Amino acid sequence: GVRCVIGNNVTIRNSVLMGSDEYEGDHDRKRNLAWGRPPTGVGDGSMIEGAIVDKNCHIGQRVRIVPPQGDPNQDLAEFCAVRDGVPVIIKDGVVPDGWQAIG
């Protein structure tokens, strides 16, 4: 996606990342970290497979987003829903470090 910031050692397969409306500057990045929120983009060591990541998402480090087993339509968290077996991170979603899509 446009202005999508991807960290080191990130794996993205068969996914759509919508990007971000604007670049996150140093001031915004420091403010987000002070609030305990990961920077905009995908953090180091994360894996995204078969998913849709909407605009302006903050995905932490070591996050694993893959199609979960079980119900193809479920809500996994306030920022993640599975529809027709596809994990979707909603617009402006904040995914904390180490979170895993498990259904």
mmCIF file of C-alpha atoms in Angstrom:
data_model
loop_
_atom_site.group_PDB
_atom_site.id
_atom_site.type_symbol
_atom_site.label_atom_id
_atom_site.label_comp_id
_atom_site.label_asym_id
_atom_site.label_seq_id
_atom_site.Cartn_x
_atom_site.Cartn_y
_atom_site.Cartn_z
ATOM 1 C CA GLY A 1 0.000 0.000 0.000
ATOM 2 C CA VAL A 2 0.943 3.625 -0.408
ATOM 3 C CA ARG A 3 3.171 4.899 2.441
ATOM 4 C CA CYS A 4 3.148 1.452 4.067
ATOM 5 C CA VAL A 5 6.083 1.072 6.470
ATOM 6 C CA ILE A 6 7.293 -2.522 6.852
ATOM 7 C CA GLY A 7 9.759 -3.504 9.600
ATOM 8 C CA ASN A 8 12.664 -5.944 9.451
ATOM 9 C CA ASN A 9 12.137 -9.711 9.095
ATOM 10 C CA VAL A 10 8.460 -9.340 8.166
ATOM 11 C CA THR A 11 6.687 -11.966 6.055
ATOM 12 C CA ILE A 12 3.663 -10.910 4.000
ATOM 13 C CA ARG A 13 1.962 -13.454 1.721
ATOM 14 C CA ASN A 14 -1.258 -13.331 -0.297
ATOM 15 C CA SER A 15 -2.402 -10.212 1.537
ATOM 16 C CA VAL A 16 -3.611 -6.702 0.784
ATOM 17 C CA LEU A 17 -2.223 -3.773 2.776
ATOM 18 C CA MET A 18 -4.026 -0.516 2.084
ATOM 19 C CA GLY A 19 -1.216 1.712 3.370
ATOM 20 C CA SER A 20 -1.586 5.007 5.151
ATOM 21 C CA ASP A 21 -3.122 8.396 4.406
ATOM 22 C CA GLU A 22 0.053 10.201 5.487
ATOM 23 C CA TYR A 23 3.581 9.560 6.703
ATOM 24 C CA GLU A 24 4.095 9.344 10.430
ATOM 25 C CA GLY A 25 6.724 11.887 11.474
ATOM 26 C CA ASP A 26 9.200 11.558 14.345
ATOM 27 C CA HIS A 27 6.932 13.556 16.678
ATOM 28 C CA ASP A 28 3.930 11.311 15.915
ATOM 29 C CA ARG A 29 6.027 8.154 16.274
ATOM 30 C CA LYS A 30 7.341 9.230 19.705
ATOM 31 C CA ARG A 31 3.821 10.169 20.840
ATOM 32 C CA ASN A 32 2.454 6.781 19.735
ATOM 33 C CA LEU A 33 5.223 4.932 21.578
ATOM 34 C CA ALA A 34 4.597 7.028 24.719
ATOM 35 C CA TRP A 35 0.924 5.978 24.548
ATOM 36 C CA GLY A 36 1.974 2.334 24.238
ATOM 37 C CA ARG A 37 0.827 2.199 20.620
ATOM 38 C CA PRO A 38 3.061 0.746 17.885
ATOM 39 C CA PRO A 39 4.070 3.044 15.009
ATOM 40 C CA THR A 40 1.986 3.054 11.828
ATOM 41 C CA GLY A 41 2.828 0.071 9.616
ATOM 42 C CA VAL A 42 4.003 -3.470 10.352
ATOM 43 C CA GLY A 43 6.458 -4.085 13.190
ATOM 44 C CA ASP A 44 9.613 -6.199 13.104
ATOM 45 C CA GLY A 45 9.275 -9.980 13.012
ATOM 46 C CA SER A 46 5.571 -10.007 12.136
ATOM 47 C CA MET A 47 3.802 -12.406 9.765
ATOM 48 C CA ILE A 48 0.714 -11.566 7.718
ATOM 49 C CA GLU A 49 -0.766 -14.233 5.485
ATOM 50 C CA GLY A 50 -4.059 -14.283 3.582
ATOM 51 C CA ALA A 51 -5.298 -11.097 5.264
ATOM 52 C CA ILE A 52 -6.595 -7.609 4.499
ATOM 53 C CA VAL A 53 -5.072 -4.722 6.451
ATOM 54 C CA ASP A 54 -7.090 -1.525 6.053
ATOM 55 C CA LYS A 55 -5.646 2.008 6.089
ATOM 56 C CA ASN A 56 -3.682 3.642 8.890
ATOM 57 C CA CYS A 57 -3.138 0.473 10.932
ATOM 58 C CA HIS A 58 -0.557 0.114 13.690
ATOM 59 C CA ILE A 59 0.715 -3.475 13.803
ATOM 60 C CA GLY A 60 3.197 -4.253 16.567
ATOM 61 C CA GLN A 61 6.257 -6.471 16.588
ATOM 62 C CA ARG A 62 6.069 -10.299 16.421
ATOM 63 C CA VAL A 63 2.387 -10.207 15.413
ATOM 64 C CA ARG A 64 0.940 -13.231 13.578
ATOM 65 C CA ILE A 65 -2.116 -12.684 11.400
ATOM 66 C CA VAL A 66 -3.143 -15.800 9.479
ATOM 67 C CA PRO A 67 -6.517 -17.346 8.606
ATOM 68 C CA PRO A 68 -7.670 -19.040 11.827
ATOM 69 C CA GLN A 69 -9.218 -22.493 12.014
ATOM 70 C CA GLY A 70 -12.892 -22.862 12.794
ATOM 71 C CA ASP A 71 -15.700 -20.402 12.148
ATOM 72 C CA PRO A 72 -15.091 -18.459 8.879
ATOM 73 C CA ASN A 73 -16.984 -15.450 10.296
ATOM 74 C CA GLN A 74 -15.896 -14.331 13.740
ATOM 75 C CA ASP A 75 -14.650 -11.319 15.675
ATOM 76 C CA LEU A 76 -11.241 -11.998 17.222
ATOM 77 C CA ALA A 77 -10.612 -8.575 18.763
ATOM 78 C CA GLU A 78 -11.890 -5.016 18.519
ATOM 79 C CA PHE A 79 -9.434 -4.461 15.659
ATOM 80 C CA CYS A 80 -9.741 -7.829 13.849
ATOM 81 C CA ALA A 81 -12.650 -9.677 12.266
ATOM 82 C CA VAL A 82 -12.643 -12.787 10.113
ATOM 83 C CA ARG A 83 -15.050 -12.753 7.189
ATOM 84 C CA ASP A 84 -15.319 -15.698 4.778
ATOM 85 C CA GLY A 85 -12.111 -17.056 6.353
ATOM 86 C CA VAL A 86 -10.109 -13.856 5.687
ATOM 87 C CA PRO A 87 -8.677 -11.947 8.662
ATOM 88 C CA VAL A 88 -9.395 -8.220 8.320
ATOM 89 C CA ILE A 89 -7.654 -5.561 10.399
ATOM 90 C CA ILE A 90 -10.065 -2.635 10.500
ATOM 91 C CA LYS A 91 -9.192 0.936 9.520
ATOM 92 C CA ASP A 92 -7.037 2.681 12.158
ATOM 93 C CA GLY A 93 -6.701 -0.640 14.016
ATOM 94 C CA VAL A 94 -4.001 -0.973 16.677
ATOM 95 C CA VAL A 95 -2.581 -4.497 17.037
ATOM 96 C CA PRO A 96 -0.358 -4.874 20.138
ATOM 97 C CA ASP A 97 3.071 -6.521 20.114
ATOM 98 C CA GLY A 98 2.922 -10.321 20.092
ATOM 99 C CA TRP A 99 -0.796 -10.596 19.209
ATOM 100 C CA GLN A 100 -1.875 -13.687 17.246
ATOM 101 C CA ALA A 101 -5.050 -14.282 15.246
ATOM 102 C CA ILE A 102 -6.359 -17.426 16.902
ATOM 103 C CA GLY A 103 -9.943 -18.512 16.343
#
